[in-house]
């Protein structure tokens, strides 16, 4: 885990724990023993700590947090390094993150190559840098900078790290060789002033002001999160308390955080995101043994908002795009729109002018479908209508080369039906982007019964290449994302039964969801339209399902959301992002209920949460049952990236595991009995099975308990 070698007058301690040199207990023991051994070897004048492979060290081993950790901690190693009578130099390339940066900060010197990155990402895991990082960083950078770095969790470039005094030098050539040259230049120099524990915190008397300012910023940016506030408290401690007392405070707050449900959810989310890329099909094909096809050119059919956004994603990743629209006028509008997106990126400093020009050069607009004949992949983004899509796919099948992949941006339609219009159903898949496609990180890739593993691998790899978080879904009505979302449906029923729409939004916002009734309403409108049934204000049931006509009423009154200035809210054109509650809406609701003889009642916040989320969770279990999603974490990733579900709650499925499956199941059964005309309350068999276990089954084992039935 740590390779020890003596090279002339140096001991080189090389951390060797692939893939990211995380500080497992073997690594900390290796470092500790290495330092002691070097101290005992008279031929050694200095110690160099370096990482093997691509990085220096990505910090503590996150997989070990849920196990009880025995043996040496990072601070024990750190104290051995700092008190060493021989200079210790850390040589960083790749990343020095979290505990990795803390190890570096215990060293007397730090050098790095020019591409190295530094940071304390603990806050993103609901933690604080718990190996004295919050006490040592302010001693180097000063309080305001340390507060910003630690509460944001962002990565700093080597250049920034030098500027703030975090590292001593950036080197140009072979890192180990440079480290030896550097070590030679400092051998024999006194070490006392280099031990950070002996340094004073600059402007310590101003700490309360810095703390107040940073706290305001943290509350604004990280609403609902506890870790950033704890970070600030320990940094304040670094300025107010003696070193060891500050370290004790840091330890006790770290212990509080690591046992918090927020940290459990954030750590789960870290792995959930990575495991979404590791897919497995029911036929046994897996990401690990399937090679993606090559995609060096693409076409996008349909240059509306979605098509343009998709084109932007591809172009940014260096993939030339042929954009197809019906006529020159629409094409021109799309090209202007695309350029505006690029201009915006340039203005925000996210893209260089050269890159913008390069992207525009790679974009070719055409009204002739035949022009796409040579591309490797086509993404269709036309109107959501099966017949139309089948026509386009039939044409594409004839035009495109036999190896081309044909994908649809449909958000609900059956991929098998679309694929059946072609002679290559194995090469057809869904690539469901979320609006706005150039901003939203989620890509829901969908496979049909004939989609080949190679096609799945290709769209998953394409997602990675264009910077998306790709999640795989089996085809079904609405796939994982839209099929599962019952929030809008239940919210409308709650309004009909007695809740105010504004209360519902507030309750969901307090829960951490920034989407409220408004989004649900739009989804509901789409569903009503898709049914193609003549609805009236009196309609209470549809297809033996409960139906609420309130959204239709609002729609008929021209209350169509932000674009018409009115919906469930009023919108001030000068500030449309700030919806204003509207008394007229409350009157409309009142009249609707009177006309239908509905007795309105008091509705608690608890009921709002349960009705909106448990209905959604129940559908999530059905999605797992049917193997539409391969694992619960895939569903949670979709909710975090597609519907802004708060990451610190993990996602609806993780939330259910935290509430307890028995409790969730009982409430679903209760609502099913109360609302027999809502199919989504029919309890899932998988949930029933898991809830009947005497022990709570951990989320990562749910599917083991189900796969026997498949
Ligand atoms: N512990 C355990 N496993 C880790 C890890 C860690 N700290 N960091 C990454 N990994 C694993 C990932 O899960 C992934 O595993 P799989 O291949 O099995 O999926 C593998 O390493 C590679 O990671 P990525 O796919 O993320 O690779 P990347 O090249 O895109 O990114 C990285 C590399 C920048 C290091 C990124 O993984 C990262 O940001 N890691 C998290 C770093 C972090 O949060 N460190 C703080 C830990 S907490 C701490 O240190 C507490 C303390 O103060 C004592």
XYZ file of C-alpha atoms and ligand atoms in Angstrom:
764
model
C 0.000 0.000 0.000
C 2.965 2.309 0.604
C 6.190 1.397 -1.182
C 9.296 2.287 0.833
C 12.569 2.812 -0.933
C 15.798 4.586 -0.173
C 17.311 6.493 -3.044
C 20.699 8.044 -2.163
C 19.987 10.329 0.796
C 16.192 10.229 0.388
C 13.425 7.973 1.516
C 10.654 7.858 -1.061
C 7.272 6.834 0.332
C 5.068 6.016 -2.630
C 1.360 5.613 -1.892
C 0.186 2.683 -3.970
C -3.514 2.118 -3.496
C -5.268 2.223 -6.878
C -7.382 3.724 -8.307
C -7.024 6.993 -6.355
C -4.591 6.228 -3.488
C -7.313 6.639 -0.868
C -6.083 6.581 2.707
C -7.133 3.101 3.754
C -5.826 1.859 7.097
C -3.051 -0.025 5.244
C -1.942 3.254 3.666
C -1.893 5.176 6.947
C 0.040 2.349 8.618
C 2.454 2.286 5.664
C 3.054 6.042 5.875
C 3.480 5.985 9.653
C 5.901 3.074 9.615
C 7.747 4.637 6.675
C 8.368 7.871 8.569
C 9.636 6.019 11.651
C 11.903 3.839 9.519
C 13.328 6.863 7.700
C 14.050 8.576 11.009
C 16.014 5.566 12.167
C 18.091 5.350 8.985
C 21.156 7.581 9.363
C 21.780 7.621 5.614
C 18.416 9.355 5.020
C 18.372 13.163 5.049
C 14.827 13.865 3.792
C 11.580 12.063 3.039
C 9.516 12.485 -0.128
C 5.864 11.402 -0.168
C 4.484 10.812 -3.639
C 1.561 8.906 -5.180
C 1.803 6.021 -7.644
C -0.479 6.125 -10.680
C -2.581 9.089 -11.748
C -2.981 10.995 -8.459
C -1.243 11.872 -5.219
C -4.174 10.999 -2.943
C -7.975 11.480 -3.066
C -8.323 11.536 0.720
C -9.848 9.198 3.256
C -11.300 5.946 1.943
C -14.983 6.845 1.614
C -15.984 3.194 1.390
C -14.637 2.651 4.912
C -16.730 5.383 6.574
C -19.641 3.104 7.291
C -17.364 0.434 8.795
C -15.800 0.909 12.189
C -12.284 2.160 11.600
C -9.587 0.755 13.801
C -5.907 1.517 13.981
C -4.043 4.624 12.980
C -5.896 7.719 11.826
C -4.733 10.348 9.352
C -3.876 12.711 12.201
C -1.589 10.127 13.844
C 0.345 9.917 10.598
C 0.230 13.687 10.266
C 1.665 14.262 13.714
C 4.486 11.809 12.973
C 5.244 13.699 9.743
C 5.099 17.144 11.304
C 7.272 16.298 14.287
C 9.844 14.508 12.112
C 13.344 15.891 12.605
C 14.063 15.228 8.924
C 12.258 17.357 6.339
C 9.241 15.751 4.698
C 8.205 16.957 1.241
C 4.984 16.040 -0.499
C 5.183 15.898 -4.277
C 1.722 16.211 -5.809
C 0.383 15.454 -9.247
C -3.191 14.614 -10.213
C -5.070 15.564 -7.066
C -4.463 16.112 -3.375
C -7.974 16.117 -1.943
C -9.434 15.914 1.553
C -7.243 13.745 3.765
C -4.704 13.738 0.904
C -4.322 17.501 1.173
C -4.256 17.200 4.950
C -1.297 14.792 4.697
C 0.391 17.342 2.423
C -0.296 20.119 4.945
C 1.424 18.111 7.687
C 4.549 17.986 5.509
C 7.161 20.701 5.862
C 7.175 21.431 2.127
C 4.793 20.907 -0.766
C 5.592 20.951 -4.459
C 3.425 19.986 -7.416
C 3.307 19.710 -11.155
C 1.420 22.437 -12.996
C -1.742 20.446 -13.630
C -2.265 19.290 -10.029
C -5.519 20.143 -8.226
C -6.052 20.733 -4.545
C -9.160 20.919 -2.392
C -11.280 19.891 0.522
C -14.340 18.246 -1.052
C -15.552 16.849 2.308
C -18.441 19.302 2.428
C -19.872 17.591 -0.659
C -19.999 14.405 1.389
C -21.688 16.194 4.299
C -18.413 16.274 6.234
C -15.626 18.626 7.221
C -11.891 18.072 6.717
C -11.500 16.054 9.901
C -7.749 15.620 10.091
C -6.971 19.157 11.239
C -7.492 20.618 7.780
C -9.827 23.299 9.120
C -7.150 24.366 11.608
C -4.139 24.198 9.363
C -5.449 25.734 6.117
C -6.319 29.110 7.754
C -2.732 29.268 9.059
C -1.520 29.242 5.454
C -4.155 31.136 3.516
C -5.782 33.377 6.106
C -9.343 33.010 7.327
C -11.551 34.312 4.458
C -9.796 32.198 1.807
C -9.853 29.096 3.997
C -13.558 29.631 4.676
C -14.308 29.900 0.968
C -12.210 26.873 -0.015
C -13.528 24.584 2.702
C -17.223 25.518 2.509
C -17.317 25.364 -1.296
C -15.374 22.091 -1.587
C -14.059 23.320 -4.937
C -10.801 22.214 -6.520
C -7.994 24.764 -6.843
C -5.428 24.806 -9.627
C -1.754 24.544 -8.752
C -1.400 28.215 -9.698
C -4.078 29.230 -7.180
C -2.521 26.951 -4.580
C 0.827 28.753 -4.958
C -0.892 32.131 -4.789
C -2.530 31.257 -1.465
C 0.651 29.736 -0.041
C -0.759 26.200 0.011
C 2.177 24.878 -1.994
C 5.734 26.153 -2.170
C 6.540 25.572 -5.803
C 5.244 24.334 -9.147
C 7.763 22.250 -11.063
C 7.981 21.666 -14.780
C 9.829 18.374 -15.222
C 9.733 14.863 -13.774
C 8.080 15.319 -10.388
C 10.162 12.856 -8.372
C 13.404 14.146 -9.860
C 12.329 17.719 -9.120
C 11.359 16.700 -5.576
C 14.843 15.310 -5.018
C 16.452 18.482 -6.366
C 14.174 20.555 -4.143
C 14.946 18.353 -1.111
C 18.663 18.739 -1.700
C 18.245 22.528 -1.556
C 16.528 22.487 1.862
C 18.406 19.758 3.722
C 19.761 21.131 6.998
C 17.436 24.153 7.112
C 15.459 24.620 10.374
C 11.982 23.073 10.368
C 10.301 24.800 13.320
C 8.667 27.634 11.417
C 7.451 25.128 8.789
C 5.352 23.206 11.279
C 1.908 24.718 10.742
C 0.813 24.109 14.328
C 3.374 26.726 15.424
C 2.020 29.382 13.009
C -0.448 32.063 14.113
C -3.695 32.622 12.232
C -3.492 35.970 10.447
C -6.091 38.578 11.548
C -7.489 36.190 14.146
C -9.121 39.154 15.912
C -11.399 39.667 12.880
C -12.667 36.095 12.877
C -16.213 36.902 14.064
C -16.738 39.302 11.188
C -15.348 36.820 8.661
C -17.517 34.127 10.213
C -20.718 36.207 9.978
C -20.043 37.154 6.354
C -19.251 33.573 5.366
C -22.270 32.222 7.239
C -24.594 34.506 5.271
C -23.070 33.279 2.033
C -23.277 29.638 3.097
C -26.934 29.934 4.109
C -27.729 31.521 0.768
C -25.847 28.984 -1.337
C -26.244 25.760 0.639
C -29.724 26.041 2.120
C -30.578 23.123 4.381
C -27.021 21.754 4.573
C -25.396 21.357 7.972
C -21.805 20.545 7.003
C -20.805 23.996 5.657
C -21.941 25.604 8.912
C -19.913 23.079 10.952
C -16.896 23.840 8.732
C -17.199 27.526 9.590
C -17.483 26.778 13.306
C -14.243 24.801 13.327
C -12.437 27.408 11.241
C -13.572 30.015 13.754
C -12.199 27.679 16.437
C -8.827 27.682 14.677
C -8.569 31.428 15.297
C -10.048 31.560 18.787
C -8.735 28.446 20.473
C -5.327 26.948 21.189
C -4.343 24.456 18.467
C -5.160 21.264 20.364
C -8.496 22.547 21.686
C -9.462 23.615 18.159
C -8.517 20.133 16.956
C -10.804 18.619 19.601
C -13.678 20.822 18.444
C -13.019 19.755 14.855
C -13.056 16.096 15.869
C -16.314 16.366 17.776
C -18.083 18.184 14.921
C -16.691 15.656 12.432
C -18.120 12.825 14.556
C -21.512 14.547 14.587
C -21.457 14.949 10.820
C -20.321 11.467 9.933
C -23.268 9.974 11.787
C -25.768 12.430 10.226
C -28.377 11.330 7.710
C -27.211 14.129 5.378
C -23.699 12.720 5.156
C -25.046 9.182 4.674
C -27.157 10.479 1.765
C -24.323 12.474 0.211
C -21.873 9.566 0.410
C -24.535 7.306 -1.090
C -25.006 9.872 -3.867
C -21.264 9.923 -4.605
C -21.267 6.192 -5.308
C -24.746 6.171 -6.902
C -23.548 8.577 -9.573
C -20.517 6.454 -10.370
C -22.434 3.197 -10.349
C -24.977 4.531 -12.891
C -22.248 4.162 -15.510
C -21.906 0.467 -14.608
C -24.929 -1.065 -16.280
C -26.103 -4.615 -16.772
C -28.829 -5.782 -19.153
C -31.286 -8.582 -18.317
C -29.464 -10.753 -20.914
C -26.270 -10.485 -18.865
C -24.391 -7.974 -21.057
C -22.495 -5.489 -18.916
C -20.683 -2.199 -19.344
C -17.446 -3.898 -18.301
C -17.477 -6.326 -21.228
C -19.177 -4.295 -23.978
C -17.328 -2.045 -26.374
C -19.108 1.127 -27.548
C -19.270 1.923 -31.251
C -17.247 4.839 -32.537
C -19.025 8.199 -32.720
C -17.109 10.920 -34.518
C -20.009 12.576 -36.310
C -23.684 13.118 -35.530
C -26.933 14.450 -36.880
C -29.787 16.002 -34.947
C -33.233 15.877 -36.529
C -35.462 18.739 -35.435
C -33.931 22.071 -34.525
C -36.413 23.254 -31.922
C -35.304 24.106 -28.398
C -34.431 20.502 -27.559
C -32.698 19.742 -30.856
C -30.646 22.939 -30.640
C -29.657 22.175 -27.052
C -28.595 18.641 -28.010
C -26.549 20.019 -30.911
C -24.789 22.378 -28.479
C -23.845 19.436 -26.220
C -22.375 17.482 -29.132
C -20.501 20.436 -30.612
C -18.978 21.378 -27.263
C -17.588 17.839 -27.039
C -15.973 18.225 -30.470
C -18.513 16.144 -32.414
C -19.511 17.729 -35.761
C -23.288 18.006 -36.152
C -25.602 18.060 -39.152
C -28.748 19.799 -37.980
C -31.885 18.997 -39.984
C -35.017 21.142 -40.064
C -37.926 21.437 -42.455
C -36.984 24.786 -43.960
C -34.305 27.449 -44.103
C -36.227 29.864 -41.871
C -36.411 27.415 -38.971
C -32.786 26.456 -39.532
C -31.648 30.035 -39.400
C -33.552 30.599 -36.153
C -31.965 27.480 -34.641
C -28.457 28.497 -35.714
C -28.964 31.935 -34.157
C -30.222 30.299 -30.969
C -27.220 27.963 -30.851
C -24.803 30.814 -31.396
C -26.516 32.766 -28.624
C -25.875 29.871 -26.241
C -22.199 29.863 -27.232
C -21.967 33.640 -26.883
C -23.459 33.344 -23.410
C -20.800 30.778 -22.496
C -18.067 33.073 -23.794
C -19.472 35.956 -21.752
C -19.461 33.816 -18.634
C -15.862 32.811 -19.301
C -16.866 29.170 -19.797
C -15.779 29.063 -23.421
C -13.055 30.787 -25.407
C -13.825 32.749 -28.555
C -11.752 30.258 -30.549
C -13.761 27.350 -29.167
C -17.013 29.110 -30.094
C -15.791 29.596 -33.657
C -14.647 25.996 -33.843
C -18.075 24.809 -32.641
C -19.870 26.960 -35.208
C -17.614 25.625 -37.970
C -18.594 22.087 -36.992
C -22.310 22.867 -37.324
C -23.957 22.284 -40.664
C -27.650 23.111 -41.133
C -29.733 21.481 -43.842
C -33.315 20.886 -44.888
C -32.347 17.664 -46.710
C -32.529 14.525 -44.635
C -30.318 12.704 -47.186
C -27.325 14.734 -45.949
C -27.113 12.571 -42.809
C -26.154 9.453 -44.751
C -22.585 9.242 -43.442
C -22.952 10.141 -39.766
C -22.265 7.667 -36.960
C -25.276 8.578 -34.860
C -28.588 10.359 -35.388
C -30.568 11.896 -32.559
C -34.157 12.655 -33.464
C -35.776 15.503 -31.529
C -39.020 16.192 -33.352
C -42.562 16.561 -32.038
C -43.623 13.893 -29.491
C -45.843 11.829 -31.794
C -45.296 8.123 -32.452
C -46.506 8.093 -36.049
C -44.326 11.034 -37.015
C -41.309 9.506 -35.327
C -41.891 6.154 -37.038
C -41.980 7.902 -40.405
C -38.700 9.686 -39.707
C -37.023 6.505 -38.451
C -38.162 4.565 -41.511
C -36.582 7.228 -43.728
C -33.404 7.375 -41.632
C -33.098 3.604 -41.844
C -32.982 3.840 -45.630
C -30.655 6.835 -45.753
C -28.092 6.120 -43.038
C -25.132 3.785 -43.337
C -25.828 0.330 -41.851
C -23.548 0.907 -38.857
C -25.262 4.161 -37.802
C -27.065 4.300 -34.452
C -30.561 5.801 -34.569
C -31.716 7.459 -31.352
C -34.834 9.262 -30.246
C -35.121 12.048 -27.722
C -38.624 10.881 -26.827
C -39.504 11.357 -23.160
C -42.282 8.762 -23.032
C -42.793 6.780 -26.254
C -42.050 3.065 -26.565
C -38.601 2.540 -28.118
C -39.694 -0.860 -29.468
C -42.462 0.788 -31.489
C -40.082 3.382 -32.880
C -37.480 0.695 -33.642
C -40.091 -1.443 -35.427
C -40.163 1.141 -38.223
C -36.570 0.248 -39.081
C -34.689 -2.807 -40.296
C -32.103 -2.286 -37.513
C -33.942 -2.364 -34.183
C -30.678 -3.468 -32.554
C -29.216 -0.047 -33.376
C -32.150 1.981 -32.028
C -32.172 3.509 -28.525
C -33.688 6.379 -26.621
C -31.516 9.319 -25.606
C -33.818 11.364 -23.428
C -32.283 14.760 -22.718
C -33.845 17.076 -20.142
C -34.675 20.686 -20.914
C -32.674 22.844 -21.316
C -30.552 20.137 -22.905
C -27.330 22.165 -22.932
C -27.599 22.806 -19.178
C -29.252 19.810 -17.520
C -26.679 17.137 -16.642
C -29.021 14.147 -16.899
C -29.273 11.858 -19.909
C -31.777 9.014 -19.603
C -30.748 6.386 -22.130
C -33.403 3.854 -23.029
C -33.077 0.374 -24.494
C -35.791 -1.643 -26.179
C -36.211 -5.404 -26.384
C -33.976 -5.573 -29.472
C -31.424 -2.868 -28.656
C -27.944 -4.432 -28.760
C -25.446 -4.153 -25.889
C -23.135 -2.287 -28.289
C -25.819 0.358 -28.866
C -26.376 0.704 -25.114
C -22.625 1.049 -24.565
C -22.479 3.660 -27.337
C -25.174 5.957 -25.933
C -23.828 5.573 -22.395
C -20.325 6.447 -23.594
C -21.670 9.334 -25.672
C -23.324 10.693 -22.510
C -20.007 10.545 -20.675
C -18.211 12.216 -23.567
C -20.624 15.154 -23.645
C -20.406 15.608 -19.877
C -23.748 14.121 -18.874
C -24.628 11.768 -16.059
C -26.109 8.879 -18.023
C -28.635 6.521 -16.498
C -30.057 3.512 -18.289
C -33.772 2.679 -18.419
C -35.674 -0.158 -20.065
C -38.404 1.090 -22.356
C -41.877 1.571 -20.882
C -44.411 4.373 -20.824
C -42.542 7.410 -19.483
C -39.318 5.469 -18.728
C -37.960 5.946 -15.216
C -38.213 9.724 -14.942
C -41.638 10.672 -16.242
C -43.337 7.430 -15.284
C -42.332 7.776 -11.661
C -43.213 11.408 -11.103
C -46.486 11.405 -9.194
C -45.839 14.656 -7.366
C -47.891 16.837 -9.717
C -50.828 14.416 -9.725
C -51.043 14.114 -5.946
C -50.470 17.844 -5.445
C -53.554 18.642 -7.515
C -55.650 16.146 -5.542
C -54.408 17.725 -2.327
C -55.515 21.135 -3.577
C -58.925 19.711 -4.368
C -59.181 18.193 -0.899
C -58.287 21.359 1.000
C -54.619 22.385 0.699
C -53.579 25.719 -0.743
C -51.272 25.358 -3.753
C -48.924 27.853 -2.117
C -48.678 25.781 1.042
C -47.871 22.686 -0.968
C -45.079 24.481 -2.793
C -43.727 25.826 0.496
C -43.805 22.403 2.150
C -41.990 20.806 -0.781
C -39.485 23.665 -0.808
C -38.827 23.210 2.913
C -38.220 19.553 2.139
C -35.561 20.736 -0.323
C -37.337 20.366 -3.648
C -37.190 23.477 -5.741
C -39.838 22.182 -8.155
C -43.373 22.628 -6.933
C -46.904 22.479 -8.095
C -46.150 24.489 -11.176
C -44.037 21.806 -12.834
C -46.456 19.083 -11.805
C -49.238 21.002 -13.404
C -47.472 21.150 -16.739
C -46.812 17.432 -16.682
C -50.478 16.870 -15.916
C -51.523 19.026 -18.829
C -49.428 16.889 -21.152
C -50.972 13.713 -19.792
C -54.539 15.064 -20.222
C -53.751 16.037 -23.798
C -52.240 12.640 -24.546
C -55.425 10.920 -23.383
C -57.377 12.786 -26.053
C -60.601 12.576 -24.062
C -63.211 15.280 -23.832
C -62.910 16.482 -20.284
C -65.398 18.728 -18.511
C -65.261 20.642 -15.243
C -67.376 17.872 -13.708
C -65.068 15.006 -14.710
C -64.132 13.134 -11.531
C -63.024 9.806 -12.983
C -61.212 8.843 -16.141
C -60.441 5.242 -17.109
C -61.585 4.234 -13.609
C -58.980 6.605 -12.182
C -59.571 9.667 -10.070
C -59.443 12.847 -12.137
C -59.236 16.478 -11.080
C -60.243 19.075 -13.662
C -58.791 22.074 -11.804
C -55.669 22.339 -13.971
C -57.864 22.220 -17.089
C -59.977 25.030 -15.651
C -56.894 27.170 -15.134
C -55.677 26.297 -18.606
C -58.989 27.316 -20.174
C -58.787 30.624 -18.332
C -55.476 31.295 -20.072
C -53.545 30.591 -16.899
C -50.798 28.792 -18.715
C -47.820 29.591 -16.494
C -44.991 32.096 -16.825
C -45.462 32.637 -20.561
C -49.019 33.940 -20.064
C -48.166 35.790 -16.844
C -50.610 33.669 -14.846
C -51.015 30.062 -13.747
C -51.365 28.853 -10.192
C -49.472 32.087 -9.518
C -49.260 35.527 -11.045
C -45.950 36.475 -12.635
C -44.566 39.977 -12.775
C -42.963 40.335 -16.253
C -40.129 42.306 -14.651
C -39.374 39.422 -12.292
C -41.004 36.273 -13.694
C -38.853 33.971 -11.569
C -40.629 35.175 -8.439
C -44.197 33.820 -8.533
C -46.847 35.759 -6.629
C -49.731 33.905 -4.918
C -53.041 34.851 -6.521
C -56.309 35.224 -4.565
C -58.313 34.622 -7.769
C -56.888 31.103 -7.892
C -58.106 30.421 -4.375
C -61.598 31.558 -5.509
C -61.428 29.275 -8.547
C -60.528 26.341 -6.273
C -63.353 27.215 -3.868
C -65.946 27.367 -6.677
C -64.649 24.121 -8.207
C -65.076 22.314 -4.872
C -68.519 23.783 -4.248
C -69.718 22.742 -7.721
C -68.494 19.190 -7.170
C -69.742 19.031 -3.569
C -66.240 18.445 -2.191
C -65.892 19.056 1.559
C -62.519 20.726 1.995
C -60.470 19.748 5.050
C -57.295 20.648 6.943
C -54.204 19.034 5.372
C -50.962 18.671 7.324
C -47.434 19.100 6.005
C -46.833 15.442 6.815
C -49.680 14.404 4.534
C -48.385 16.595 1.708
C -44.933 14.989 1.924
C -46.342 11.481 2.173
C -48.859 11.851 -0.608
C -46.402 13.435 -3.036
C -43.375 11.313 -2.224
C -44.755 7.937 -1.208
C -46.845 7.723 -4.373
C -43.658 8.432 -6.327
C -41.650 5.938 -4.266
C -44.299 3.230 -4.778
C -43.976 3.715 -8.539
C -40.188 3.542 -8.108
C -40.529 0.092 -6.563
C -42.709 -1.031 -9.486
C -40.030 0.277 -11.835
C -37.506 -1.922 -10.002
C -39.870 -4.892 -9.985
C -40.201 -4.683 -13.755
C -36.458 -4.227 -14.177
C -37.046 -0.870 -15.888
C -34.309 0.444 -13.591
C -31.560 -1.987 -12.742
C -30.915 -0.636 -9.243
C -32.498 1.869 -6.827
C -29.504 4.190 -7.009
C -30.141 4.707 -10.758
C -33.594 6.030 -9.893
C -32.127 8.357 -7.280
C -29.561 9.745 -9.707
C -32.398 10.536 -12.120
C -34.252 12.410 -9.397
C -31.237 14.400 -8.310
C -30.241 15.455 -11.798
C -33.634 15.510 -13.523
C -35.912 16.879 -10.814
C -33.518 18.615 -8.394
C -34.263 16.207 -5.569
C -32.027 17.392 -2.704
C -28.765 15.469 -2.840
C -28.561 15.541 0.947
C -31.658 13.333 1.011
C -30.170 10.906 -1.508
C -33.207 10.559 -3.770
C -36.714 9.144 -3.256
C -35.560 5.527 -2.916
C -32.802 6.361 -0.431
C -35.257 8.584 1.429
C -37.637 5.617 1.672
C -34.823 3.501 3.094
C -34.169 6.157 5.719
C -37.840 6.519 6.678
C -38.042 2.705 6.915
C -39.714 0.474 4.338
C -42.269 -0.902 6.762
C -43.539 2.572 7.589
C -43.601 3.647 3.937
C -45.459 0.456 2.998
C -48.040 0.906 5.771
C -48.802 4.455 4.669
C -49.057 3.396 1.018
C -51.548 0.705 2.044
C -53.488 3.316 4.019
C -53.652 5.697 1.045
C -54.581 2.830 -1.244
C -57.532 2.037 0.989
C -58.483 5.735 1.159
C -58.054 6.452 -2.565
C -58.926 3.235 -4.385
C -59.366 5.177 -7.642
C -55.695 6.091 -7.895
C -53.771 3.197 -9.409
C -50.480 4.595 -8.229
C -51.415 3.693 -4.632
C -51.702 -0.015 -5.449
C -48.770 -1.255 -3.331
C -45.740 -2.615 -5.136
C -45.018 -6.331 -4.641
C -41.318 -5.690 -4.209
C -41.994 -3.127 -1.505
C -44.422 -5.518 0.191
C -41.774 -8.229 0.168
C -39.008 -5.998 1.514
C -41.278 -4.482 4.158
C -42.275 -7.915 5.426
C -38.685 -8.726 6.401
C -38.089 -8.585 10.149
C -34.866 -6.643 9.593
C -34.685 -3.468 7.515
C -32.954 -4.539 4.263
C -30.216 -2.090 3.173
C -30.892 -0.338 -0.125
C -27.968 -2.002 -1.917
C -29.507 -5.409 -1.189
C -33.080 -4.744 -2.283
C -32.567 -6.251 -5.710
C -30.853 -9.371 -4.319
C -34.126 -10.023 -2.559
C -36.066 -9.647 -5.752
C -33.920 -11.100 -8.531
C -34.914 -14.630 -7.413
C -38.373 -13.851 -8.764
C -37.186 -12.684 -12.184
N -12.321 6.739 -1.322
C -12.671 5.588 -1.912
N -12.893 5.462 -3.243
C -12.741 6.567 -3.985
C -12.389 7.806 -3.439
C -12.153 7.874 -2.035
N -11.788 9.014 -1.434
N -12.340 8.714 -4.433
C -12.656 8.064 -5.563
N -12.895 6.772 -5.299
C -13.204 5.706 -6.260
C -14.496 5.970 -7.027
O -15.609 5.488 -6.328
C -14.240 5.203 -8.311
O -14.463 3.836 -8.024
P -15.016 2.872 -9.180
O -13.997 2.900 -10.279
O -15.156 1.570 -8.498
O -16.328 3.476 -9.610
C -12.731 5.377 -8.535
O -12.198 5.748 -7.253
C -12.385 6.453 -9.535
O -13.097 7.641 -9.179
P -13.832 8.542 -10.278
O -14.652 7.667 -11.156
O -14.483 9.645 -9.560
O -12.582 9.019 -11.118
P -12.202 10.476 -11.634
O -10.881 10.344 -12.262
O -13.331 11.056 -12.421
O -12.074 11.397 -10.322
C -11.344 12.032 -8.122
C -11.093 11.146 -9.358
C -11.171 13.503 -8.495
C -10.360 11.637 -7.086
C -12.805 11.813 -7.649
O -13.025 10.426 -7.496
C -13.116 12.441 -6.324
O -13.437 13.611 -6.269
N -13.083 11.646 -5.253
C -13.570 12.067 -3.948
C -12.525 12.771 -3.178
C -13.060 13.113 -1.827
O -14.202 13.432 -1.610
N -12.137 13.090 -0.866
C -12.458 13.406 0.504
C -12.630 12.143 1.246
S -13.184 12.468 2.873
C -11.800 12.826 3.734
O -10.717 12.860 3.227
C -12.115 13.097 5.188
C -11.022 13.644 5.946
O -10.790 14.814 5.991
C -10.266 12.755 6.812
